[in-house]
Coordinates of C-alpha atoms in Angstrom, one line a residue:
X10 CA 2.2 19.3 -2.9
X11 CA 5.3 17.9 -1.6
X12 CA 6.4 14.2 -1.1
X13 CA 4.3 12.6 1.3
X14 CA 2.6 15.8 2.7
X15 CA -0.8 14.6 1.6
X16 CA -0.5 11.7 3.7
X17 CA 1.1 13.4 6.7
X18 CA -2.3 15.2 7.5
X19 CA -3.9 12.3 9.0
X20 CA -4.0 11.7 12.6
X21 CA -4.0 8.3 14.0
X22 CA -6.9 5.9 12.7
X23 CA -8.0 8.6 10.4
X24 CA -5.4 7.6 8.0
X25 CA -7.2 6.0 5.1
X26 CA -6.9 2.2 5.0
X27 CA -9.6 0.3 3.3
X28 CA -8.4 -2.6 1.3
X29 CA -8.7 -6.0 3.0
X30 CA -6.2 -9.0 2.6
X31 CA -7.3 -11.5 0.0
X32 CA -6.9 -15.2 0.6
X33 CA -4.3 -15.5 -1.8
X34 CA -2.0 -14.0 1.2
X35 CA -3.0 -16.8 3.4
X36 CA -2.7 -19.6 1.2
X37 CA 0.8 -18.5 0.3
X38 CA 2.4 -17.0 3.7
X39 CA 2.4 -19.5 6.4
X40 CA 1.6 -18.3 9.9
X41 CA 4.6 -17.7 11.9
X42 CA 6.0 -15.9 8.8
X43 CA 7.9 -12.7 9.5
X44 CA 6.2 -9.8 7.2
X45 CA 7.0 -6.1 6.4
X46 CA 4.0 -4.0 5.9
X47 CA 4.8 -1.2 3.6
X48 CA 2.8 2.1 4.5
X49 CA 1.2 0.5 7.2
X50 CA -0.6 3.8 8.6
X51 CA -2.2 3.0 11.9
X52 CA -1.3 -0.6 11.9
X53 CA -4.8 -2.2 11.0
X54 CA -3.4 -4.8 8.9
X55 CA -0.8 -5.7 11.3
X56 CA -3.1 -6.1 14.4
X57 CA -5.2 -8.6 12.3
X58 CA -2.0 -10.6 11.2
X59 CA -0.9 -10.9 14.7
X60 CA -3.8 -12.2 16.1
X61 CA -3.4 -14.7 13.2
X62 CA 0.0 -15.7 14.4
X63 CA 2.2 -13.6 12.2
X64 CA 5.2 -11.4 13.2
X65 CA 4.9 -7.8 11.4
X66 CA 7.1 -5.0 11.1
X67 CA 5.1 -1.9 9.8
X68 CA 6.3 1.3 8.7
X69 CA 4.9 4.7 7.6
X70 CA 6.1 8.1 6.9
X71 CA 3.0 9.4 8.8
X72 CA 4.4 10.2 12.7
X73 CA 0.9 10.4 14.2
X74 CA -0.2 7.0 12.7
X75 CA 3.2 5.5 13.8
X76 CA 2.8 6.9 17.2
X77 CA -0.9 5.5 17.7
X78 CA 0.2 2.1 16.2
X79 CA 3.2 1.8 18.8
X80 CA 1.0 2.6 21.7
X81 CA -1.6 0.0 20.8
X82 CA 1.3 -2.4 20.0
X83 CA 2.5 -2.3 23.8
X84 CA -0.8 -3.8 25.0
X85 CA -1.1 -6.6 22.0
X86 CA 2.6 -7.4 22.2
X87 CA 2.1 -8.4 25.8
X88 CA -0.7 -10.5 24.9
X89 CA 0.4 -12.4 21.8
X90 CA 3.3 -14.6 21.3
X91 CA 3.8 -13.1 17.8
X92 CA 5.2 -9.3 17.7
X93 CA 4.7 -6.0 16.0
X94 CA 7.2 -3.6 15.3
X95 CA 6.2 -0.3 13.9
X96 CA 8.5 2.8 13.0
X97 CA 8.8 5.8 11.1
X98 CA 10.6 5.3 7.6
X99 CA 10.5 5.7 4.0
X100 CA 10.0 2.8 1.7
X101 CA 12.8 4.5 -0.7
X102 CA 15.3 3.8 1.9
X103 CA 14.4 0.9 4.5
X104 CA 15.9 0.7 7.7
X105 CA 16.0 -3.1 7.7
X106 CA 18.8 -5.7 6.9
X107 CA 18.8 -7.4 3.5
X108 CA 17.2 -11.1 3.2
X109 CA 15.4 -11.2 6.7
X110 CA 11.6 -11.0 5.5
X111 CA 9.4 -14.0 4.4
X112 CA 7.0 -11.9 2.6
X113 CA 6.2 -8.0 2.2
X114 CA 2.7 -6.7 1.8
X115 CA 1.9 -3.5 -0.2
X116 CA -1.7 -3.1 0.2
X117 CA -2.9 0.2 -1.5
X118 CA 0.6 1.6 -1.0
X119 CA 1.9 2.0 -4.5
X120 CA -1.4 4.2 -5.3
X121 CA 0.3 6.8 -3.3
X122 CA 3.8 6.8 -4.9
X123 CA 3.3 9.4 -7.8
X124 CA 7.1 9.2 -9.3
X125 CA 7.6 6.1 -11.6
X126 CA 11.3 6.3 -10.5
X127 CA 10.3 6.1 -7.2
X128 CA 8.0 2.9 -7.6
X129 CA 10.9 1.4 -9.1
X130 CA 13.3 1.7 -6.2
X131 CA 10.6 0.8 -3.8
X132 CA 10.4 -2.8 -5.5
X133 CA 14.0 -3.0 -5.4
X134 CA 13.9 -2.2 -1.7
X135 CA 11.2 -4.9 -1.2
X136 CA 13.5 -7.3 -2.9
X137 CA 16.3 -6.4 -1.0
X138 CA 14.7 -7.0 2.5
X139 CA 12.9 -10.6 1.5
X140 CA 14.5 -13.7 1.8
X141 CA 15.5 -15.6 -1.5
X142 CA 11.9 -16.7 -2.6
X143 CA 10.2 -14.4 -0.5
X144 CA 6.8 -13.4 -1.3
X145 CA 5.5 -10.0 -2.6
X146 CA 1.8 -9.4 -2.0
X147 CA 0.8 -6.3 -3.8
X148 CA -2.8 -5.2 -3.9
X149 CA -3.5 -2.1 -5.6
X150 CA -6.4 0.0 -7.4
X151 CA -6.7 -0.3 -10.9
X152 CA -7.5 2.4 -13.8
X153 CA -11.1 2.4 -14.4
X154 CA -12.1 4.1 -17.6
X155 CA -15.4 2.6 -17.8
X156 CA -16.4 4.6 -14.6
X157 CA -17.3 8.2 -15.7
X158 CA -16.3 9.5 -12.5
X159 CA -12.5 8.0 -12.7
X160 CA -12.1 8.6 -16.4
X161 CA -13.4 12.6 -15.6
X162 CA -10.7 12.8 -12.9
X163 CA -8.0 11.0 -15.0
X164 CA -8.5 13.3 -17.9
X165 CA -8.8 16.3 -15.9
X166 CA -5.8 16.1 -13.8
X167 CA -3.7 14.7 -16.7
X168 CA -2.3 18.1 -17.8
X169 CA -1.0 18.7 -14.3
X170 CA 0.3 15.3 -13.3
X171 CA 1.7 14.2 -16.7
X172 CA 0.7 10.5 -16.0
X173 CA -2.5 8.9 -17.1
X174 CA -4.2 7.2 -14.0
X175 CA -2.7 10.1 -11.5
X176 CA -5.3 12.4 -10.1
X177 CA -6.1 14.4 -7.0
X178 CA -8.6 12.7 -4.1
X179 CA -10.9 15.7 -2.8
X180 CA -12.3 15.9 0.7
X181 CA -15.9 15.4 -0.6
X182 CA -15.3 13.5 -3.7
X183 CA -16.4 16.8 -5.8
X184 CA -14.5 18.5 -8.2
X185 CA -14.7 21.6 -6.1
X186 CA -13.6 19.8 -3.1
X187 CA -10.3 20.6 -1.1
X188 CA -7.5 18.7 -2.9
X189 CA -6.3 16.0 0.0
X190 CA -3.6 13.8 -1.8
X191 CA -2.7 12.7 -5.1
X192 CA -3.1 8.9 -6.1
X193 CA -2.1 6.8 -9.2
X194 CA -4.5 3.9 -10.4
X195 CA -2.5 1.3 -12.5
X196 CA -3.1 -0.8 -15.4
X197 CA -2.3 -4.5 -15.1
X198 CA 0.7 -4.3 -17.4
X199 CA 2.2 -1.6 -15.5
X200 CA 2.0 -3.5 -12.3
X201 CA 3.6 -6.5 -14.1
X202 CA 6.2 -4.4 -15.5
X203 CA 6.8 -2.6 -12.5
X204 CA 7.9 -5.9 -10.8
X205 CA 9.7 -7.7 -13.5
X206 CA 13.3 -8.2 -13.1
X207 CA 12.9 -8.5 -9.4
X208 CA 10.2 -10.7 -8.9
X209 CA 8.8 -13.8 -10.9
X210 CA 4.9 -13.2 -10.9
X211 CA 3.0 -16.5 -9.5
X212 CA -0.5 -15.0 -10.1
X213 CA -2.6 -12.1 -10.8
X214 CA -6.4 -11.4 -9.9
X215 CA -8.9 -9.0 -10.8
X216 CA -11.2 -7.8 -8.0
X217 CA -13.0 -4.9 -6.5
X218 CA -11.6 -2.5 -3.6
X219 CA -13.1 0.1 -1.3
X220 CA -12.0 3.7 -1.7
X221 CA -11.4 6.5 0.7
X222 CA -15.2 7.9 0.1
X223 CA -16.5 4.1 0.4
X224 CA -17.1 3.5 -3.5
X225 CA -16.2 0.0 -4.9
X226 CA -14.0 0.0 -7.8
X227 CA -11.4 -2.0 -9.8
X228 CA -8.5 -3.6 -8.3
X229 CA -5.5 -5.8 -8.9
X230 CA -3.7 -8.5 -6.6
X231 CA -0.4 -9.6 -7.5
X232 CA 1.5 -12.6 -5.9
X233 CA 5.3 -12.8 -6.8
X234 CA 8.4 -14.5 -5.5
X235 CA 11.9 -12.9 -5.3
X236 CA 14.1 -14.1 -8.0

């Protein structure tokens, strides 16, 4: 499956967006802050944050989702003082200047990045666009080897993906279902190592997240500051 193609198949609000912001975000990122939302999909998080008093710049590779977000932002930008900006962009090469955002959100975003090299580049881009001391809020799915379903998927797809924790999500959640997209589940060590060098980790938290198929599974939240 070519880069990004699995995510471009979704239209508007069909794009998966299930993980909610944790209080760690709100207790560390003041109202009025300028936020960049990585892989914003149809803008769910952006619209929520705008109502609370944040300025949000969201981007995604899915043209249909961004079109939907832009159309709805016309209405909300006329209603609220804080503004939303949505655009089509690739996290590997962001269309933003350096040192302009107070915080960046990666909310179940890195799970979609299958290449380890791309993950490193994305973290570097996040650091580039953040102000000195800017906040990285990273929330993503953890490897859950205690869950028989995930253990089976990890082992089954390892031979084709070449990385433990990377597997295909299917349309109906069954092994015989249509393959929709690849995802990667992380160990906490992986996430900590990924941000090391660009960010100082402030805190990490183990939690549960809702999946594409409505299941609850292990998740991690990291809050870090740009070095």
